[in-house]
CSV table of C-alpha atoms and ligand atoms in Angstrom, one decimal:
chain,number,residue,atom,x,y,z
A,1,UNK,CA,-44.9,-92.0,-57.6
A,2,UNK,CA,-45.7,-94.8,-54.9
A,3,UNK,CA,-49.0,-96.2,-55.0
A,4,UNK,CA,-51.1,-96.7,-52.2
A,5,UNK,CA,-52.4,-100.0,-51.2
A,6,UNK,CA,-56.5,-99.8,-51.4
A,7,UNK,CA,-56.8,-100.1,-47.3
A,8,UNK,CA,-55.0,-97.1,-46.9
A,9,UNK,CA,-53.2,-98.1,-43.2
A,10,UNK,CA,-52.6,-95.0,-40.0
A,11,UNK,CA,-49.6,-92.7,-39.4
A,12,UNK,CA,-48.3,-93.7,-36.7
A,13,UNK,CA,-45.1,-91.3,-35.7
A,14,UNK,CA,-41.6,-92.6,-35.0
A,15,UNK,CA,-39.5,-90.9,-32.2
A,16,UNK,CA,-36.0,-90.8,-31.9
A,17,UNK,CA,-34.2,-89.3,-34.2
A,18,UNK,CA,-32.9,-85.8,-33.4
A,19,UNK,CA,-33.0,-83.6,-36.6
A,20,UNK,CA,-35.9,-85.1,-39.1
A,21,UNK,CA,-40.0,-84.0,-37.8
A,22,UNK,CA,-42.7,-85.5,-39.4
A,23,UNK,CA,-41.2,-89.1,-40.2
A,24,UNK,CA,-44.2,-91.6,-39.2
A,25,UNK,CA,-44.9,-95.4,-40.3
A,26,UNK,CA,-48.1,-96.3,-42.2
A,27,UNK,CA,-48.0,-100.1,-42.3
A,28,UNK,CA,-44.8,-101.8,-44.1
A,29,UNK,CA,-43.6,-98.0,-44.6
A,30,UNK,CA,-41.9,-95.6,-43.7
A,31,UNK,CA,-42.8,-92.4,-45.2
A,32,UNK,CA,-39.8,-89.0,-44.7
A,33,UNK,CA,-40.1,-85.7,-45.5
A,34,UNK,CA,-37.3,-85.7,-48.5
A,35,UNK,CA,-34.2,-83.8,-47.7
A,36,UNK,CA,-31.6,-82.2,-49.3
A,37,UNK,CA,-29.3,-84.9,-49.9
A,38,UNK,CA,-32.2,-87.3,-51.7
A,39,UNK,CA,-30.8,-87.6,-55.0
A,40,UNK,CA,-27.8,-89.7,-53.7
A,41,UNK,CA,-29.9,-91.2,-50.7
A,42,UNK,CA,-32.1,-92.8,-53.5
A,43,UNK,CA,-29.9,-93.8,-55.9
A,44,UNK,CA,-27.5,-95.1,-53.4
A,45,UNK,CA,-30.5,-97.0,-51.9
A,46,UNK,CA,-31.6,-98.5,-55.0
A,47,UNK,CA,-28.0,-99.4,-56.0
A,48,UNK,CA,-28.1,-101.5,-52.3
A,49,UNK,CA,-31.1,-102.8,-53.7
A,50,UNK,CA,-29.5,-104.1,-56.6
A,51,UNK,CA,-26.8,-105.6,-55.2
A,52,UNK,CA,-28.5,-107.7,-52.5
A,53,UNK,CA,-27.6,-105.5,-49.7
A,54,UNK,CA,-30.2,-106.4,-46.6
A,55,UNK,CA,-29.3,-104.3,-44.1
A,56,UNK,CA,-30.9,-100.9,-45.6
A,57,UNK,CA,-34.5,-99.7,-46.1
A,58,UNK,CA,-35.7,-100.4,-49.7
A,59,UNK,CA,-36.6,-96.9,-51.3
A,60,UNK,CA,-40.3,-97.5,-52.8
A,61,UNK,CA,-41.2,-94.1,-54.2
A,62,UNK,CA,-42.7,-90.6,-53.0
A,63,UNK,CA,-46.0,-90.6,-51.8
A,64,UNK,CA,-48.7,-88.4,-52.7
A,65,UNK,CA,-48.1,-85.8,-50.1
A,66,UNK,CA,-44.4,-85.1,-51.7
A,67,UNK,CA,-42.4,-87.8,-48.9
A,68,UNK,CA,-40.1,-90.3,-49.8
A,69,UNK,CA,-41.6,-93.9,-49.4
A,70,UNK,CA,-39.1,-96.6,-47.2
A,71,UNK,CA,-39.5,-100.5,-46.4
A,72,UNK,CA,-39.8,-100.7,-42.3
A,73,UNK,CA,-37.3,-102.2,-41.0
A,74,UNK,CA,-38.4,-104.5,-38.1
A,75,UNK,CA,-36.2,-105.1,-35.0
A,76,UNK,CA,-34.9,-102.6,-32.4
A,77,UNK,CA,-33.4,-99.0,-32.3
A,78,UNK,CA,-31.6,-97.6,-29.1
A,79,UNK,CA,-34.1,-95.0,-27.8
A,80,UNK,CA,-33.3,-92.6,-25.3
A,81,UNK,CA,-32.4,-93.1,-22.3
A,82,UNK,CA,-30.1,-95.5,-24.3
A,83,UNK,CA,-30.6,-99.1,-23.1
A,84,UNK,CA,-27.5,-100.5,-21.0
A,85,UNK,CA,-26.8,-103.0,-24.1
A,86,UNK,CA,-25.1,-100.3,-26.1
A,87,UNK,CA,-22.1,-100.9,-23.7
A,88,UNK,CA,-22.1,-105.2,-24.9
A,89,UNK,CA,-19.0,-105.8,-27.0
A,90,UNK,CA,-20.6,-108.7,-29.0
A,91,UNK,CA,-23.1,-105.9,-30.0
A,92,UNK,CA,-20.8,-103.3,-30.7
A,93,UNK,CA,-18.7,-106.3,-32.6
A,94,UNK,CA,-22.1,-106.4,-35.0
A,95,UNK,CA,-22.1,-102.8,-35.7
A,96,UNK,CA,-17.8,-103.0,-37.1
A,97,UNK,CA,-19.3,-105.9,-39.4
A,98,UNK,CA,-22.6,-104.4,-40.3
A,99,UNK,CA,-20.8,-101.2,-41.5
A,100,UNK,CA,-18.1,-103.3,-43.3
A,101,UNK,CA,-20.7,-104.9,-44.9
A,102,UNK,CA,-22.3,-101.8,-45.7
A,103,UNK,CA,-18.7,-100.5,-47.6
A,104,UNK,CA,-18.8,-103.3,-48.9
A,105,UNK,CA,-21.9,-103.0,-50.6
A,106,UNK,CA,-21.6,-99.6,-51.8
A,107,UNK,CA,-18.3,-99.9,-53.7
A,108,UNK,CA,-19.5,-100.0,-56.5
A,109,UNK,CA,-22.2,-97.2,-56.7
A,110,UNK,CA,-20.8,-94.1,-58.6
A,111,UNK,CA,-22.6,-91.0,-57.5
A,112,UNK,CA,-24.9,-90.5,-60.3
A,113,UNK,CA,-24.2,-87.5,-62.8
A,114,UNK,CA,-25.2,-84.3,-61.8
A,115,UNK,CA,-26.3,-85.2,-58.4
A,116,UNK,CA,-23.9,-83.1,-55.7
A,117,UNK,CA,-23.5,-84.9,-52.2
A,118,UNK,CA,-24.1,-83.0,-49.5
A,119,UNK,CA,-26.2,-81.3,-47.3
A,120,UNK,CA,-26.4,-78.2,-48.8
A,121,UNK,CA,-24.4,-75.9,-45.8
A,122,UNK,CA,-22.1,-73.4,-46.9
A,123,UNK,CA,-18.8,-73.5,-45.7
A,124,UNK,CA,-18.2,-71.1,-42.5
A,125,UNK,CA,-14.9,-69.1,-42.5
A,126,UNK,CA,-11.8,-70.3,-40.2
A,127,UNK,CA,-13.1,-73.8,-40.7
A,128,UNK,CA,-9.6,-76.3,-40.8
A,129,UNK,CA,-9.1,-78.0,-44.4
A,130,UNK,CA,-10.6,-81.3,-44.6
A,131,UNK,CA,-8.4,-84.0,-44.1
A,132,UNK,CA,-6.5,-84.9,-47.7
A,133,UNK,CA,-6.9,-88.5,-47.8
A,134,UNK,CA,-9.6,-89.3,-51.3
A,135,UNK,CA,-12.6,-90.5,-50.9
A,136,UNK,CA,-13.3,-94.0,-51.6
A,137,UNK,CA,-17.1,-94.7,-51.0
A,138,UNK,CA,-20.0,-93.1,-50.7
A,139,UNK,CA,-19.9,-94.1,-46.7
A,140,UNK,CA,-23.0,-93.5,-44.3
A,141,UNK,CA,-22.0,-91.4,-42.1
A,142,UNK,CA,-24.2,-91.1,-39.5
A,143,UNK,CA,-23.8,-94.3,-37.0
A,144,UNK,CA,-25.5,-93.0,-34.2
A,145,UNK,CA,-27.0,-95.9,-32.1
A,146,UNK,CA,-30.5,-94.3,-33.3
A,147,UNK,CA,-29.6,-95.2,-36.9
A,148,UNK,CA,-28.7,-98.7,-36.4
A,149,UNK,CA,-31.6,-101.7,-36.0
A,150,UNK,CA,-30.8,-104.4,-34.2
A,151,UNK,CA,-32.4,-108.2,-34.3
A,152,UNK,CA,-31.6,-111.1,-32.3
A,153,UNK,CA,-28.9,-108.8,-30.2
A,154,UNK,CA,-27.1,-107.8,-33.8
A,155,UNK,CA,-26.7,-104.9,-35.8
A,156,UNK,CA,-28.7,-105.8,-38.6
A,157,UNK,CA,-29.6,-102.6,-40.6
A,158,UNK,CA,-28.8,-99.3,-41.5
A,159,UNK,CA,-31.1,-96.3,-41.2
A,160,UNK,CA,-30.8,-92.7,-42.1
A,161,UNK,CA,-28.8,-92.3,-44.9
A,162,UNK,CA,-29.1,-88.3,-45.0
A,163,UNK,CA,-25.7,-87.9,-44.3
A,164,UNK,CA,-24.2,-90.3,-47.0
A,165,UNK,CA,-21.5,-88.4,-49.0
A,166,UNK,CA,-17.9,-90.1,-50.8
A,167,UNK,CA,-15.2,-90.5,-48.1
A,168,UNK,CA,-12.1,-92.3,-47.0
A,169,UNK,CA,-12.6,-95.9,-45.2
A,170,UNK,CA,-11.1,-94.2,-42.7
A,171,UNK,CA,-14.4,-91.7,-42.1
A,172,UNK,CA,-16.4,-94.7,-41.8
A,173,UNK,CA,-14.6,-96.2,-39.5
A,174,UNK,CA,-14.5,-92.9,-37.5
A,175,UNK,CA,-17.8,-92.2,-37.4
A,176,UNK,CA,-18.3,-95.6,-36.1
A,177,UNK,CA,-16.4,-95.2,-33.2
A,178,UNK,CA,-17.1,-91.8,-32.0
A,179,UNK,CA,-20.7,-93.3,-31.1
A,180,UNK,CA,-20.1,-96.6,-30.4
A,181,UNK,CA,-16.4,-96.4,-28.9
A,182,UNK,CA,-17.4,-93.1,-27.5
A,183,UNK,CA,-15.0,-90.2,-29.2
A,184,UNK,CA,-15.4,-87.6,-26.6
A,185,UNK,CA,-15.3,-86.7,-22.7
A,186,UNK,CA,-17.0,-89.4,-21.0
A,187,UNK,CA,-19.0,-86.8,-18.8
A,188,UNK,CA,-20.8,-86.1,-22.2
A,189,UNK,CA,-21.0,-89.8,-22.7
A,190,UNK,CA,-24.9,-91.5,-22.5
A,191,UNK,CA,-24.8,-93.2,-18.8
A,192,UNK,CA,-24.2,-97.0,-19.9
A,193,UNK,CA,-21.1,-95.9,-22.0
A,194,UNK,CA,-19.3,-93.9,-19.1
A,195,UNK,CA,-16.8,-95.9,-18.0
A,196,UNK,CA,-16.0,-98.0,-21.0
A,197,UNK,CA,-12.6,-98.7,-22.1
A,198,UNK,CA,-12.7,-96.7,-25.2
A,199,UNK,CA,-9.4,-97.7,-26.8
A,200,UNK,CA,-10.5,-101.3,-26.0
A,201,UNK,CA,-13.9,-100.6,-27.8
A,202,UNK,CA,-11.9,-98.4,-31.0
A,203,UNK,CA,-9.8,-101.6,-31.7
A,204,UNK,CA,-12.8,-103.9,-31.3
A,205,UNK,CA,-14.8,-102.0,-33.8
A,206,UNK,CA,-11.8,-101.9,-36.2
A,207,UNK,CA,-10.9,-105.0,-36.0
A,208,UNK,CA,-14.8,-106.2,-36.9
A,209,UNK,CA,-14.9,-103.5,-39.9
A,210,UNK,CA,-11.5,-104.7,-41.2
A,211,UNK,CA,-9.7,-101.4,-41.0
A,212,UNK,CA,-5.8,-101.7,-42.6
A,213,UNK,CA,-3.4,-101.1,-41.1
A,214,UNK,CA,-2.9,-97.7,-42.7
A,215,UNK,CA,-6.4,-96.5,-42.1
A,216,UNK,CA,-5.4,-97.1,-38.3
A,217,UNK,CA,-2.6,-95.0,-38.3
A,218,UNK,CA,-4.8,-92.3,-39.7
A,219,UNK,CA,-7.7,-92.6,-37.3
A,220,UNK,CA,-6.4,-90.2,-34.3
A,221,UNK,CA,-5.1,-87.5,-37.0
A,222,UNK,CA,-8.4,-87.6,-38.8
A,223,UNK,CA,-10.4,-87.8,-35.6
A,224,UNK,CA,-9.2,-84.3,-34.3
A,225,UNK,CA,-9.4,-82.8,-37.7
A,226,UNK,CA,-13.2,-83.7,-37.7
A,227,UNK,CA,-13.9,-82.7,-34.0
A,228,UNK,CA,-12.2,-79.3,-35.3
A,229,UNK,CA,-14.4,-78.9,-38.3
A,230,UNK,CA,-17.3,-80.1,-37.0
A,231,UNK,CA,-17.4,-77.4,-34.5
A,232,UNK,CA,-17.4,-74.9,-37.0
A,233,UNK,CA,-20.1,-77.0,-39.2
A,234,UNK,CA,-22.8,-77.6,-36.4
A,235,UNK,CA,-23.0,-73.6,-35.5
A,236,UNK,CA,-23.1,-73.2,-39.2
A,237,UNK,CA,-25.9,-75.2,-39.9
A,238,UNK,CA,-28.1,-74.5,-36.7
A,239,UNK,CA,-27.8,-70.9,-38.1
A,240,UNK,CA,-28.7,-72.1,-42.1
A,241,UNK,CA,-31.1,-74.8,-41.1
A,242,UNK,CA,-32.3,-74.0,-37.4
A,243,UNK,CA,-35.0,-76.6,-36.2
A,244,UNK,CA,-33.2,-79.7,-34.5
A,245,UNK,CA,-30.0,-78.4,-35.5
A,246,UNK,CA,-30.2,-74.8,-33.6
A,247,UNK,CA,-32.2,-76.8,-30.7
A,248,UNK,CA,-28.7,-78.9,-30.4
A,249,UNK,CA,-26.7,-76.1,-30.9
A,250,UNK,CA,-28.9,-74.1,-27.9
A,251,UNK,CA,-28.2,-77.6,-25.8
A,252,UNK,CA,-24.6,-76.8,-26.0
A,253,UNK,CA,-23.0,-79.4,-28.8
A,254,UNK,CA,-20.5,-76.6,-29.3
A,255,UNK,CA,-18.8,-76.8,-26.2
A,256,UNK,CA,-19.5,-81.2,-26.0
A,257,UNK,CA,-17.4,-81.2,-29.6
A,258,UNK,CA,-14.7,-78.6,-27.9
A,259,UNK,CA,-14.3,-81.3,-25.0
A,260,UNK,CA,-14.2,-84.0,-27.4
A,261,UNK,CA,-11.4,-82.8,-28.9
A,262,UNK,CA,-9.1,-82.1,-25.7
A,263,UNK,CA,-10.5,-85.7,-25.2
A,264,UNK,CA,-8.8,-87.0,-28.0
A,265,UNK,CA,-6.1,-85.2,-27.6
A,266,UNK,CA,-5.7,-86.8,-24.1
A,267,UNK,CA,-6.2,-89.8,-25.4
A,268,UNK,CA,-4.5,-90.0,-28.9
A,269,UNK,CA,-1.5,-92.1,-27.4
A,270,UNK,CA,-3.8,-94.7,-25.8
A,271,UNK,CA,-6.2,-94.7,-28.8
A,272,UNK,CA,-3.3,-95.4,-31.2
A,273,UNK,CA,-1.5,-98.0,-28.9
A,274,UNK,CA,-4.7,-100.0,-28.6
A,275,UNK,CA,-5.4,-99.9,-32.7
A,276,UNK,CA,-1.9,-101.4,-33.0
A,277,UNK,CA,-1.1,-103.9,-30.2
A,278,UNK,CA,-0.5,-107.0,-31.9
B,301,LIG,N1,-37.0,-97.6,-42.5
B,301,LIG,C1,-37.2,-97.6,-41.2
B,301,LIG,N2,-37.5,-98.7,-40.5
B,301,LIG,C2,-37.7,-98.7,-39.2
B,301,LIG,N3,-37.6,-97.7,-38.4
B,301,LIG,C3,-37.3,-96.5,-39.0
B,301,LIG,C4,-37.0,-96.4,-40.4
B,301,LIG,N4,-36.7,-95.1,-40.6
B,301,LIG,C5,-36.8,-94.5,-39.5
B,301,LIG,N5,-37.1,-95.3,-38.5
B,301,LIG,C6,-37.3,-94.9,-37.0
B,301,LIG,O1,-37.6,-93.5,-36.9
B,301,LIG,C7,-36.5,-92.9,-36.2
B,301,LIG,C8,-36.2,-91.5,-36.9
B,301,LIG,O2,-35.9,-91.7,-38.2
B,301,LIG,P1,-34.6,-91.2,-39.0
B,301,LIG,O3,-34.8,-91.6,-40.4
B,301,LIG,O4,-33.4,-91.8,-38.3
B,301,LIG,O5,-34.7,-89.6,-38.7
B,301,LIG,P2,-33.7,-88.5,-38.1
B,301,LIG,O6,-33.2,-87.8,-39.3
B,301,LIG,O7,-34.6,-87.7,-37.3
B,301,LIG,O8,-32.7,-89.2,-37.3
B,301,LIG,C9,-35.3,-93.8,-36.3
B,301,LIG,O9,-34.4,-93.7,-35.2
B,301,LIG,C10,-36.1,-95.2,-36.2
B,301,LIG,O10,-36.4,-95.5,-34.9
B,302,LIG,MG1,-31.8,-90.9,-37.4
């Protein structure tokens, strides 16, 4: 149980994400309703605790009124509209190393017995098999320019860790770039990230994170596996879950992740090419 400090300090309520009400700061805290992945979001964030890992909330407890208790993290988070800076290279540079560091970090951390990953969403018939490649840490996997802070124009720490489950490098990297690259039909892109070069900005963030050389030749493959499931996934869990999730789903994300993946499939040769050049 986290224990107050005696000047008990306000709520103040923090926009921007798009799925979580109710998360608000109260002084050096953070305080979240706890979801249904918690057990590994708190154990993964004490393991980055333990290691030394500084770019991740520290996990300080649950508070009285049953939510989970997180370290602010100072600095800046893309709002919406998204600022013109998510476009700058050097930045986008910052995010490859902050998430390397990140996989870095987590290597070690075993999910803990009896705790299952996962956010708790049945699986919805016709949905494509999940790519084959074995997972190799217990990745992020959510990188969306709301979930990254930024200090002194650098990615300097992970937020939101809700989506965290064991995947491939590969994932990481993935997820990385279909926010940051974008992955998807530039019409559904946010206005400063319309006419990027995406391929450029794929083997920019690749090249920051470290990915191998195998994990590159993966990336397209995996990339229109995911669009294809993810389809199925985010109708599934706006039905199961509703809230934010249906409210995306009303907004038409069905049809953005269709156009994604003709996008990619558009784009696979150029995507690949630009991975590779030497
Ligand atoms: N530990 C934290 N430090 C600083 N800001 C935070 C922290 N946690 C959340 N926020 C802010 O609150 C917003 C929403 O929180 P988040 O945990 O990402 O919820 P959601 O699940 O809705 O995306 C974030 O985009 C960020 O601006
Ligand atoms: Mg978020």
């Amino acid at each position: 149980m986290y224990v107050e400090p005696s000047e008990p300090h306000p709520e103040i309520p923090l926009a921007g994400g798009d799925v979580t009400e109710g998360v608000v700061r109260a002084g050096d805290t953070v305080r979240r309703p706890v979801g249904p992945n918690a057990p590994l979001v708190h154990a993964l964030l004490r393991h980055l605790e333990d290691v030394g890992f500084a770019g991740a909330p520290r996990f300080l407890g649950i508070d009285a009124a049953g939510r989970e208790v997180l370290t602010f993290v100072p600095g800046e988070v893309a709002g919406r509209p998204r600022p013109a800076w998510i476009a700058d290279e050097e930045r986008l540079a910052s995010v490859g190393r902050l998430v390397r560091d990140y996989d870095q970090a987590v290597a070690g951390f075993v999910v803990p017995a009896g705790v299952r990953p996962g956010y708790g969403v049945s699986e919805p018939p016709g949905m494509p098999p999940e790519p084959s490649y074995p997972a190799e840490v217990v990745g992020h996997m959510d990188y969306t320019p709301d979930n990254i802070v930024f200090r002194d124009g650098r990615a300097a720490a992970l937020i939101d860790f809700d989506m965290a489950k064991p995947v491939a490098r590969v994932e990481e990297a993935l997820n990385a770039m279909l926010y940051w690259a974008p992955l998807g039909d530039p019409a559904d892109a946010d206005p400063p990230l319309r006419e990027v070069d995406v391929p450029r900005r794929c083997r920019i963030l690749a090249d920051a994170y470290g990915m191998s050389d195998v994990d590159r030749s993966r990336l397209v493959e995996v990339a229109l596996l995911r669009a294809r499931r993810s389809w199925f996934s985010m109708k599934q869990i706006a039905e199961e879950r509703g809230g934010g999730w249906a409210r995306m789903w009303d907004e038409g994300v069905g049809d953005k992740i269709k156009r994604r993946e003709a996008w990619l499939e558009r784009n696979a040769v150029a995507i690949d090419a630009a991975l590779h050049a030497v």
